[in-house]
Coordinates of C-alpha atoms in Angstrom, one line a residue:
Chain B
M1 CA 12.7 46.7 9.2
L2 CA 15.4 49.3 8.6
S3 CA 15.1 50.8 12.0
G4 CA 15.2 47.3 13.5
S5 CA 18.6 46.5 11.9
K6 CA 19.8 50.0 12.9
E7 CA 18.8 49.3 16.5
A8 CA 20.7 45.9 16.3
I9 CA 23.8 47.7 15.1
G10 CA 23.5 50.2 17.8
R11 CA 23.2 47.5 20.4
F12 CA 26.2 45.7 19.0
V13 CA 28.3 48.8 19.1
K14 CA 27.1 49.6 22.7
W15 CA 27.8 46.1 24.1
G16 CA 31.0 45.8 22.1
T17 CA 32.4 49.0 23.5
L18 CA 31.4 48.0 27.0
L19 CA 33.1 44.6 26.6
L20 CA 36.3 46.3 25.2
L21 CA 36.3 48.7 28.1
V22 CA 35.9 45.9 30.7
C23 CA 38.8 44.0 29.1
L24 CA 41.0 47.1 29.1
A25 CA 40.1 47.8 32.8
L26 CA 40.9 44.2 33.7
A27 CA 44.3 44.1 31.8
Y28 CA 45.4 47.6 32.9
P29 CA 47.8 46.6 35.7
W30 CA 49.7 44.4 33.3
L31 CA 49.4 46.7 30.3
F32 CA 51.1 49.4 32.5
P33 CA 53.2 47.5 35.1
N34 CA 55.0 50.7 36.0
P35 CA 54.2 51.3 39.8
Y36 CA 53.4 55.0 39.3
L37 CA 51.0 54.3 36.5
R38 CA 49.5 51.5 38.6
F39 CA 49.1 54.1 41.4
V40 CA 47.3 56.5 39.0
G41 CA 45.2 53.6 37.9
V42 CA 44.0 52.8 41.5
M43 CA 43.3 56.5 42.1
T44 CA 41.3 56.8 38.9
V45 CA 39.2 53.7 39.5
M46 CA 38.6 54.8 43.1
Y47 CA 37.3 58.2 42.0
M48 CA 35.2 56.6 39.2
G49 CA 33.5 54.5 41.9
L50 CA 33.2 57.5 44.3
A51 CA 31.8 59.9 41.7
T52 CA 29.2 57.3 40.6
S53 CA 28.3 56.7 44.3
W54 CA 27.8 60.4 44.8
N55 CA 25.7 60.6 41.7
L56 CA 23.4 57.8 42.9
M57 CA 21.8 60.3 45.2
A58 CA 22.5 63.7 43.5
G59 CA 22.0 62.7 39.9
N60 CA 18.6 61.0 40.6
T61 CA 17.0 63.2 43.2
G62 CA 18.9 66.5 42.6
Y63 CA 20.0 66.6 46.3
V64 CA 23.6 67.8 46.2
S65 CA 25.7 66.5 49.1
L66 CA 28.9 68.4 49.7
G67 CA 29.6 66.1 52.6
H68 CA 30.5 62.8 51.0
S69 CA 34.0 63.1 52.4
A70 CA 32.4 62.5 55.7
F71 CA 31.2 59.1 54.6
F72 CA 34.5 58.4 52.9
G73 CA 36.3 59.3 56.2
V74 CA 34.0 57.3 58.4
G75 CA 34.4 54.3 56.2
A76 CA 38.2 54.7 56.3
Y77 CA 38.3 55.2 60.1
F78 CA 36.0 52.3 60.8
T79 CA 38.2 50.0 58.7
G80 CA 41.4 51.4 60.1
I81 CA 40.3 51.2 63.7
M82 CA 38.9 47.6 63.2
I83 CA 42.2 46.5 61.8
V84 CA 44.6 48.3 64.2
R85 CA 42.7 48.1 67.4
F86 CA 40.7 44.9 67.0
D87 CA 42.9 43.0 64.6
M88 CA 40.0 42.1 62.3
P89 CA 40.5 40.7 58.7
P90 CA 41.0 43.8 56.5
F91 CA 38.8 43.1 53.4
A92 CA 35.9 41.8 55.6
M93 CA 36.2 45.1 57.4
V94 CA 36.0 47.0 54.1
A95 CA 32.7 45.4 53.4
A96 CA 31.6 46.0 57.0
A97 CA 32.5 49.6 56.6
G98 CA 29.8 49.9 53.9
V99 CA 27.2 48.6 56.4
F100 CA 28.5 50.8 59.2
V101 CA 28.5 53.9 57.0
G102 CA 25.0 53.0 55.8
L103 CA 23.7 52.9 59.3
F104 CA 25.5 56.2 60.1
A105 CA 23.9 57.7 56.9
I106 CA 20.4 56.6 58.1
V107 CA 20.8 58.9 61.1
I108 CA 22.4 61.7 59.2
G109 CA 19.9 61.4 56.4
W110 CA 17.0 61.3 58.8
L111 CA 18.1 64.7 60.0
A112 CA 19.6 66.3 56.9
L113 CA 16.8 65.3 54.5
R114 CA 14.4 67.5 56.4
T115 CA 16.0 70.3 54.4
R116 CA 16.0 70.9 50.7
D117 CA 18.1 72.7 48.2
A118 CA 20.8 75.0 49.6
S119 CA 20.1 74.1 53.2
F120 CA 20.7 70.5 52.4
V121 CA 24.1 71.4 50.9
I122 CA 25.1 73.4 54.0
V123 CA 24.0 70.6 56.4
T124 CA 26.1 68.0 54.6
L125 CA 29.0 70.4 54.5
A126 CA 28.8 70.9 58.2
L127 CA 28.9 67.2 58.7
V128 CA 32.5 67.1 57.3
Y129 CA 33.7 69.6 59.8
I130 CA 31.9 67.8 62.7
M131 CA 33.6 64.5 61.7
L132 CA 36.9 66.3 61.4
L133 CA 36.7 67.6 64.9
L134 CA 35.5 64.3 66.2
A135 CA 38.4 62.4 64.6
Q136 CA 40.9 65.0 66.0
G137 CA 39.5 65.0 69.4
W138 CA 38.8 61.3 70.1
R139 CA 42.4 60.4 70.4
G140 CA 41.9 57.1 72.2
L141 CA 40.1 55.7 69.2
T142 CA 41.4 57.6 66.2
G143 CA 44.9 58.5 67.3
G144 CA 44.0 62.1 66.9
S145 CA 46.1 64.3 64.7
S146 CA 49.0 61.9 64.7
G147 CA 46.8 59.4 62.9
L148 CA 46.7 55.6 62.7
S149 CA 49.2 53.4 60.9
L150 CA 48.0 50.2 59.5
P151 CA 49.9 47.0 58.8
R152 CA 50.7 46.6 55.1
M153 CA 49.2 43.7 53.2
E154 CA 51.4 40.7 53.6
G155 CA 52.7 38.2 51.0
I156 CA 52.8 40.6 48.2
G157 CA 55.8 42.1 46.4
R158 CA 56.4 45.9 46.3
E159 CA 55.9 45.8 42.6
D160 CA 52.4 44.3 42.9
A161 CA 51.3 46.2 46.0
H162 CA 48.7 48.3 44.0
V163 CA 47.1 45.4 42.2
P164 CA 44.7 44.0 44.8
F165 CA 43.5 47.5 45.6
Y166 CA 43.0 48.2 41.9
F167 CA 40.7 45.3 41.7
A168 CA 39.0 46.0 45.0
F169 CA 38.1 49.5 43.6
L170 CA 37.2 48.0 40.3
I171 CA 34.7 45.6 42.0
L172 CA 33.3 48.6 43.9
L173 CA 32.9 50.5 40.6
A174 CA 31.1 47.6 39.0
V175 CA 28.7 47.1 41.9
V176 CA 27.9 50.8 42.0
L177 CA 27.3 51.0 38.3
F178 CA 25.1 48.0 38.3
T179 CA 23.1 49.3 41.3
T180 CA 22.7 52.7 39.6
W181 CA 21.6 51.0 36.3
W182 CA 19.1 48.8 38.1
I183 CA 17.6 51.6 40.0
G184 CA 17.4 53.7 36.9
R185 CA 15.1 51.1 35.3
S186 CA 13.0 50.5 38.4
K187 CA 9.8 52.1 39.8
F188 CA 12.0 53.2 42.6
G189 CA 14.3 55.0 40.2
M190 CA 11.3 56.7 38.5
G191 CA 10.2 57.9 41.9
L192 CA 13.7 59.4 42.6
V193 CA 13.8 61.3 39.3
A194 CA 10.3 62.5 40.0
I195 CA 11.5 63.9 43.3
R196 CA 14.1 65.9 41.4
G197 CA 11.3 67.3 39.2
D198 CA 8.5 68.0 41.7
E199 CA 8.7 66.5 45.1
D200 CA 5.2 67.4 46.3
K201 CA 3.6 66.2 43.1
A202 CA 5.5 62.9 43.4
A203 CA 4.1 62.5 47.0
A204 CA 0.6 63.1 45.6
L205 CA 1.1 60.1 43.3
G206 CA 1.9 57.8 46.2
V207 CA 5.7 58.2 46.2
N208 CA 7.0 58.0 49.8
T209 CA 9.5 60.8 49.1
D210 CA 11.2 60.8 52.5
L211 CA 11.9 57.1 52.4
Y212 CA 13.0 57.1 48.7
K213 CA 15.4 59.9 49.4
L214 CA 16.7 58.2 52.5
I215 CA 17.3 54.9 50.7
A216 CA 19.2 56.6 47.9
F217 CA 21.2 58.6 50.4
V218 CA 22.1 55.5 52.4
L219 CA 23.2 53.5 49.3
S220 CA 25.2 56.5 48.1
A221 CA 26.9 56.9 51.5
G222 CA 27.5 53.2 52.0
F223 CA 29.3 52.8 48.7
T224 CA 31.4 55.9 49.5
G225 CA 32.2 54.4 52.9
I226 CA 33.5 51.1 51.2
G227 CA 35.7 53.3 49.0
G228 CA 37.1 54.9 52.2
G229 CA 37.7 51.5 53.7
I230 CA 39.7 50.3 50.7
Y231 CA 41.6 53.6 50.5
V232 CA 42.8 53.4 54.1
Y233 CA 44.1 49.8 53.7
W234 CA 45.8 50.8 50.5
F235 CA 47.5 53.8 52.0
S236 CA 48.2 52.1 55.4
Y237 CA 47.9 55.4 57.1
I238 CA 45.0 57.7 58.0
E239 CA 44.8 61.1 59.7
P240 CA 41.8 63.4 60.1
F241 CA 42.8 66.0 57.4
F242 CA 43.5 63.3 55.0
V243 CA 40.0 62.0 54.7
F244 CA 37.7 64.6 56.3
S245 CA 38.6 67.0 53.6
I246 CA 36.1 68.9 51.5
T247 CA 38.3 68.3 48.5
I248 CA 37.4 64.7 48.2
G249 CA 33.7 65.4 48.1
V250 CA 34.2 68.4 45.8
N251 CA 36.2 66.1 43.4
M252 CA 33.4 63.6 43.3
I253 CA 31.0 66.5 42.3
L254 CA 33.3 68.0 39.8
M255 CA 33.8 64.6 38.1
A256 CA 30.1 63.9 38.0
L257 CA 29.3 67.3 36.6
L258 CA 32.0 67.0 34.0
G259 CA 30.8 63.7 32.7
G260 CA 27.1 64.4 33.2
T261 CA 25.0 63.7 36.3
R262 CA 22.0 62.6 34.2
S263 CA 23.8 59.6 32.7
L264 CA 24.9 56.3 34.1
F265 CA 28.6 56.5 32.9
G266 CA 28.9 60.3 33.1
P267 CA 30.5 60.5 36.6
A268 CA 32.9 57.6 35.9
L269 CA 33.9 59.3 32.6
G270 CA 34.5 62.5 34.5
A271 CA 36.9 60.7 36.9
L272 CA 38.6 58.9 34.1
L273 CA 39.5 62.3 32.5
L274 CA 40.2 64.3 35.6
V275 CA 42.2 62.0 37.9
P276 CA 45.0 61.2 35.4
G277 CA 45.0 64.9 34.4
T278 CA 45.4 66.0 38.0
Q279 CA 48.0 63.4 38.7
Y280 CA 50.0 64.6 35.7
L281 CA 49.9 68.2 36.9
I282 CA 51.0 67.1 40.4
G283 CA 53.8 65.1 38.9
E284 CA 55.0 67.8 36.5
Y285 CA 54.5 70.9 38.8
G286 CA 54.8 69.1 42.1
S287 CA 54.4 71.4 45.1
T288 CA 52.7 74.3 43.2
Q289 CA 48.9 74.5 43.6
L290 CA 48.5 74.7 39.8
H291 CA 46.2 71.6 39.8
V292 CA 43.9 73.3 42.3
V293 CA 43.7 76.4 40.2
L294 CA 43.0 74.5 37.0
T295 CA 40.4 72.4 38.8
G296 CA 38.6 75.6 39.7
L297 CA 38.8 76.9 36.2
L298 CA 37.5 73.6 34.8
L299 CA 34.5 73.8 37.2
G300 CA 33.8 77.3 35.9
A301 CA 34.2 76.1 32.3
I302 CA 31.8 73.2 32.8
V303 CA 29.1 75.4 34.2
M304 CA 29.5 77.9 31.3
V305 CA 30.0 75.6 28.4
L306 CA 28.6 72.1 29.3
P307 CA 26.0 72.6 32.0
M308 CA 24.7 69.1 31.3
G309 CA 28.1 67.4 31.3
I310 CA 29.8 65.6 28.4
I311 CA 27.6 62.5 27.9
P312 CA 24.2 64.2 28.0
S313 CA 25.5 67.1 25.8
L314 CA 26.8 64.6 23.2
R315 CA 23.6 62.7 23.4
S316 CA 21.5 65.8 22.7
A317 CA 23.8 67.0 20.0
A318 CA 23.5 63.5 18.3
A319 CA 19.7 63.7 18.7
H320 CA 19.7 67.1 17.0
L321 CA 21.8 65.9 14.1
W322 CA 19.5 62.9 13.8
S323 CA 16.3 64.8 13.7
A324 CA 17.9 67.4 11.4
S325 CA 18.9 64.7 8.9
S326 CA 15.4 63.1 9.1
G327 CA 13.9 66.5 8.3
A328 CA 11.8 66.9 11.4
S329 CA 12.7 68.7 14.6
S330 CA 11.1 67.4 17.8
A331 CA 9.1 70.6 18.0
A332 CA 7.5 69.9 14.7
T333 CA 6.7 66.4 15.7
C334 CA 5.0 67.7 18.7
T335 CA 2.7 70.2 17.0
E336 CA 1.8 67.7 14.4
S337 CA 0.7 65.0 16.8
D338 CA -0.9 67.7 18.9
E339 CA -3.3 68.3 16.0
V340 CA -3.8 64.5 15.6
A341 CA -4.5 64.1 19.2
E342 CA -6.9 67.0 19.4
G343 CA -8.5 66.1 16.2
V344 CA -9.9 62.9 17.6
G345 CA -12.5 64.8 19.6
R346 CA -14.0 66.5 16.5
Chain Z
M1 CA -21.6 54.8 55.8
T2 CA -20.6 57.9 53.9
Y3 CA -18.1 57.2 51.2
F4 CA -16.1 60.4 51.7
S5 CA -16.7 63.1 54.1
T6 CA -15.2 66.0 56.0
Y7 CA -16.4 67.2 59.3
S8 CA -15.9 70.8 60.5
L9 CA -12.7 71.0 58.5
S10 CA -10.9 74.3 59.1
R11 CA -7.7 76.0 58.1
S12 CA -6.6 79.6 58.5
F13 CA -3.7 81.5 56.9
G14 CA -2.8 84.4 59.2
G15 CA -6.2 86.0 59.8
V16 CA -7.9 84.5 56.8
R17 CA -10.1 81.5 57.3
A18 CA -9.5 79.8 54.0
V19 CA -11.6 76.8 54.9
N20 CA -14.0 77.4 57.7
D21 CA -16.0 74.6 59.4
A22 CA -16.5 72.7 56.2
T23 CA -18.7 69.6 56.5
V24 CA -19.0 68.0 53.1
E25 CA -20.1 64.6 51.9
I26 CA -19.9 62.8 48.6
E27 CA -21.3 59.5 47.4
Q28 CA -19.5 56.6 45.9
G29 CA -19.7 56.2 42.1
K30 CA -20.9 59.7 41.5
I31 CA -19.3 62.8 39.9
S32 CA -19.5 65.6 42.4
A33 CA -18.5 69.2 41.8
L34 CA -17.0 71.8 44.2
I35 CA -17.8 75.3 42.9
G36 CA -17.5 78.8 44.3
P37 CA -16.0 82.2 43.5
N38 CA -12.3 82.7 43.3
G39 CA -10.7 82.5 46.7
S40 CA -13.5 80.6 48.3
G41 CA -11.2 77.9 49.5
K42 CA -11.7 75.1 47.0
T43 CA -8.1 74.4 46.3
T44 CA -7.2 74.7 50.0
F45 CA -9.9 72.2 50.7
F46 CA -8.3 69.7 48.2
N47 CA -4.9 70.4 49.8
L48 CA -6.3 69.7 53.2
V49 CA -8.0 66.4 52.3
T50 CA -4.9 65.1 50.4
G51 CA -2.5 65.9 53.2
M52 CA -0.6 68.6 51.3
I53 CA -1.3 71.0 54.1
T54 CA -2.5 70.2 57.6
A55 CA -5.8 71.2 59.0
D56 CA -6.3 73.4 62.1
A57 CA -9.3 71.4 63.1
G58 CA -11.8 68.8 61.8
K59 CA -11.9 65.4 60.3
V60 CA -11.5 63.7 56.9
L61 CA -13.1 60.3 56.5
F62 CA -12.7 58.0 53.6
K63 CA -14.6 54.7 53.5
G64 CA -15.1 54.8 57.3
S65 CA -11.6 55.5 58.4
S66 CA -9.9 58.8 59.1
I67 CA -7.3 60.0 56.5
G68 CA -6.9 63.4 58.2
G69 CA -3.3 64.0 59.3
L70 CA -1.9 61.4 56.9
K71 CA 1.0 62.4 54.6
P72 CA 0.2 63.0 50.9
H73 CA 1.7 59.6 49.8
Q74 CA -0.3 57.8 52.4
V75 CA -3.5 59.4 51.2
A76 CA -2.6 58.5 47.6
L77 CA -2.0 54.9 48.6
R78 CA -5.4 54.7 50.4
G79 CA -6.9 55.4 47.0
V80 CA -7.5 59.1 46.9
G81 CA -5.7 60.7 43.9
R82 CA -5.6 64.3 42.7
T83 CA -4.6 66.6 39.9
F84 CA -3.5 70.2 40.2
Q85 CA -5.0 73.4 39.1
I86 CA -1.8 74.4 37.2
T87 CA -0.9 71.1 35.6
R88 CA 2.1 69.6 37.3
L89 CA 4.1 67.1 35.4
F90 CA 7.7 65.9 35.6
R91 CA 8.7 68.1 32.7
E92 CA 12.2 66.6 32.1
M93 CA 10.9 63.0 32.1
T94 CA 9.3 61.6 29.0
V95 CA 5.6 61.0 28.7
L96 CA 6.1 57.3 29.4
E97 CA 8.3 57.9 32.4
N98 CA 5.7 60.2 33.8
M99 CA 3.3 57.3 33.7
L100 CA 5.7 55.1 35.6
V101 CA 6.1 57.3 38.7
P102 CA 2.8 56.6 40.4
V103 CA 2.8 53.9 43.0
R104 CA -0.2 51.5 43.4
R105 CA 1.0 49.4 46.4
F106 CA 4.0 50.1 48.4
G107 CA 6.5 47.2 48.7
V108 CA 10.0 46.1 48.0
R109 CA 9.1 43.9 45.1
E110 CA 6.9 46.6 43.6
L111 CA 9.7 49.2 43.8
L112 CA 12.4 47.0 42.4
K113 CA 10.2 46.0 39.5
D114 CA 11.5 46.7 36.1
A115 CA 9.6 49.8 35.1
V116 CA 11.0 50.4 31.7
G117 CA 10.3 47.1 30.1
G118 CA 8.0 45.2 32.3
S119 CA 4.3 44.9 33.1
E120 CA 4.2 48.5 34.4
A121 CA 5.3 49.8 31.0
A122 CA 2.7 47.7 29.3
R123 CA 0.0 49.0 31.6
A124 CA 1.2 52.6 30.9
M125 CA 1.0 52.0 27.2
L126 CA -2.6 51.0 27.5
W127 CA -3.4 54.2 29.3
L128 CA -1.4 56.3 26.8
D129 CA -3.3 54.6 24.0
R130 CA -6.6 55.4 25.7
V131 CA -5.8 59.1 25.9
G132 CA -4.2 59.3 22.5
L133 CA -0.7 60.0 23.6
T134 CA 1.0 56.8 22.4
K135 CA 3.0 58.6 19.7
L136 CA 4.4 61.1 22.2
Q137 CA 5.6 58.5 24.7
G138 CA 9.3 59.4 24.1
E139 CA 8.8 63.2 24.2
P140 CA 9.7 65.1 27.3
A141 CA 6.5 66.1 29.0
A142 CA 7.4 69.8 28.7
N143 CA 6.9 69.5 25.0
L144 CA 3.2 68.7 25.2
S145 CA 0.4 71.2 24.6
Y146 CA -1.4 72.3 27.7
G147 CA -4.4 70.1 26.9
Q148 CA -2.2 67.1 26.3
Q149 CA -0.5 67.8 29.7
K150 CA -4.0 67.7 31.3
L151 CA -4.7 64.3 29.7
L152 CA -1.3 63.0 30.7
E153 CA -1.7 64.2 34.3
L154 CA -5.1 62.3 34.5
A155 CA -3.7 59.2 32.8
S156 CA -0.7 59.0 35.0
L157 CA -2.9 59.4 38.1
M158 CA -5.0 56.5 36.9
M159 CA -1.8 54.4 36.9
S160 CA -2.0 54.5 40.7
E161 CA -5.6 53.1 40.5
P162 CA -7.3 55.6 42.6
E163 CA -10.9 55.0 43.8
L164 CA -11.6 58.7 44.4
V165 CA -10.2 61.3 42.1
L166 CA -10.0 65.0 42.9
L167 CA -9.7 67.1 39.8
D168 CA -8.7 70.7 40.3
E169 CA -10.0 72.7 37.3
P170 CA -9.6 70.0 34.6
A171 CA -11.0 72.4 31.9
G172 CA -9.0 75.4 33.0
G173 CA -7.1 77.0 30.1
V174 CA -8.0 74.2 27.6
N175 CA -9.7 74.6 24.2
P176 CA -13.3 73.5 23.8
V177 CA -12.5 70.3 21.9
M178 CA -10.1 69.2 24.5
I179 CA -12.7 70.0 27.2
Q180 CA -15.0 67.6 25.4
R181 CA -12.3 64.9 25.5
I182 CA -11.5 65.4 29.1
S183 CA -15.1 65.3 30.2
G184 CA -15.7 62.3 28.0
L185 CA -12.8 60.5 29.7
V186 CA -14.1 61.4 33.1
R187 CA -17.5 60.1 32.3
E188 CA -16.0 56.8 31.0
L189 CA -13.8 56.3 34.0
N190 CA -16.8 57.1 36.2
S191 CA -18.9 54.4 34.5
E192 CA -16.0 52.0 35.2
G193 CA -16.3 52.8 38.9
T194 CA -14.1 55.8 39.7
T195 CA -15.7 58.4 41.9
F196 CA -14.9 62.0 41.0
F197 CA -14.9 65.3 43.0
I198 CA -14.2 68.2 40.7
V199 CA -13.3 71.9 41.2
E200 CA -14.4 73.7 38.1
H201 CA -15.4 77.2 37.0
N202 CA -16.9 76.1 33.7
M203 CA -20.6 76.0 34.7
P204 CA -22.0 74.4 31.6
L205 CA -19.5 71.6 32.1
V206 CA -20.4 71.2 35.8
M207 CA -24.1 71.2 35.1
D208 CA -23.7 68.7 32.3
L209 CA -21.2 66.3 34.0
C210 CA -22.0 66.3 37.6
D211 CA -24.6 64.5 39.7
H212 CA -24.1 66.6 42.8
V213 CA -22.7 70.1 43.5
V214 CA -21.2 71.6 46.6
V215 CA -20.9 75.4 46.7
F216 CA -18.2 77.2 48.8
D217 CA -18.2 80.8 49.7
A218 CA -15.4 82.3 51.8
G219 CA -14.4 78.8 52.9
I220 CA -17.9 77.8 54.0
P221 CA -20.1 75.3 52.2
I222 CA -23.3 77.4 51.6
A223 CA -25.3 75.0 49.4
K224 CA -25.4 71.5 48.1
G225 CA -27.6 69.5 45.8
T226 CA -28.3 68.5 42.2
P227 CA -27.2 70.9 39.5
D228 CA -30.8 72.0 39.0
V229 CA -31.3 72.8 42.6
I230 CA -28.0 74.7 42.8
R231 CA -28.7 76.7 39.7
D232 CA -31.8 78.3 41.3
D233 CA -30.5 78.6 44.9
P234 CA -30.5 82.3 45.8
K235 CA -27.6 81.9 48.1
V236 CA -25.5 80.7 45.3
I237 CA -26.5 83.5 43.0
E238 CA -25.8 85.9 45.8
A239 CA -22.3 84.4 46.3
Y240 CA -21.4 84.7 42.6
L241 CA -23.0 88.0 41.8
G242 CA -23.3 89.8 45.2
G243 CA -19.6 89.9 45.9

């Protein structure tokens, strides 16, 4: 009975917090109407979505992609080219970018997922440079190094220019979070996590590991591509170094690691902390590379102090406190039930 | 029609013929054993028939169709399941989550199914109850004792509803009480229709549990028959004692 009511309180707190956060997120552009703060808001929500997208693959399967900037860039270029060269409706092209990048990721994944561990990381890294060269070289389509300028969104005041993009990124974030949550509860998600643990064993249990990995990879890339599409329409300008930059992919990883790759909200939390922090440093110290140095130090600190990331660390600390207060460590529980289990045979 | 058979199955590693021209048959509904000295190719044989490694030559037939050359997950979906000599579990996942990994049928609906709260979880709980691990459902699998890990490995395999189960040393490194439990479970599952093929070094267990024994030496099947026949076969004694 007691534990039942405790569970109910827990659920109430959980859903209450979530509801509060959603309301805050929806009200943000009007709570902080300052254009600079709105800009930071868009950047933050963008990276929250990107880091969660990256984690859909890496957090579940353990396959770390350093090349998600490539998907971000392809999504951005697809959208930019469709708008500039073919005069297509912008937000429809943003959605189409997701499909296009998904198809692109099928090909890339089919090749890259033949490798594991460090080799996979290197292959995805190489992809970014290949795409960079392609975007620079294919002038007729991409505009080469001089880039592409997009028409700005019409019928909206300068003051409110960030608002539609804020909500576009917010929708992306919601969709990615929901997808990740759904997968986490499904048989498919169990298979993905099993791949992280022991890929060959998973296969022996009927898990089609190649297909599972490819689906997760394509979803992760597709969402990242949509992010790129929104980004290019928001910035109205794109050039190769802007999007095919390792930094964007590294940021996603850093944020996910900070918040915790083994949790649903971890990557988003990481972005929520890091993006405003970085923007503040850029604002205060401008052209210095201080924010890059601090980002590097932070990465080191995470690996040393919080290898699991914030949310899983808090969770396990809470679990320790809980078991300490109820007078039984999990190890003790295990030995005890071990005897119970083995005693049955006697 | 033979239920499960291999025909001239061979595999070499460098110059070593780990499995050499192995023709083996087992019958449906029986518990068969695969025995032989260390390094006689038993585990390699299991790896070959489950697609974990590819054969240099030979055939694997299950219920009349060839399963040689299939990928491991395809073999599993055909109904041939296996456990591993050194128990392999998803150590970070909980006991219950371990039960939810195996796939029975491949399909979009199956994969999107709610694993945590749905019918799959209910089915998993029945199996956990049966092997006495219900209380440990929320523990990471790494926290289980070795014997419990063996039980969990077998229980999770049963979630995929295999018809033929290959067990690689189910009694290895396990205390006598747990051996009794595991063998009792195997006998129960067998009476419910599951066919077993077991690699095992514990001879009393093999003699007690199995209907049929195949003996490997240096990758070659040298004898087969009932436990009584095998016990007295001079070739088998030679293989174990002669070196």
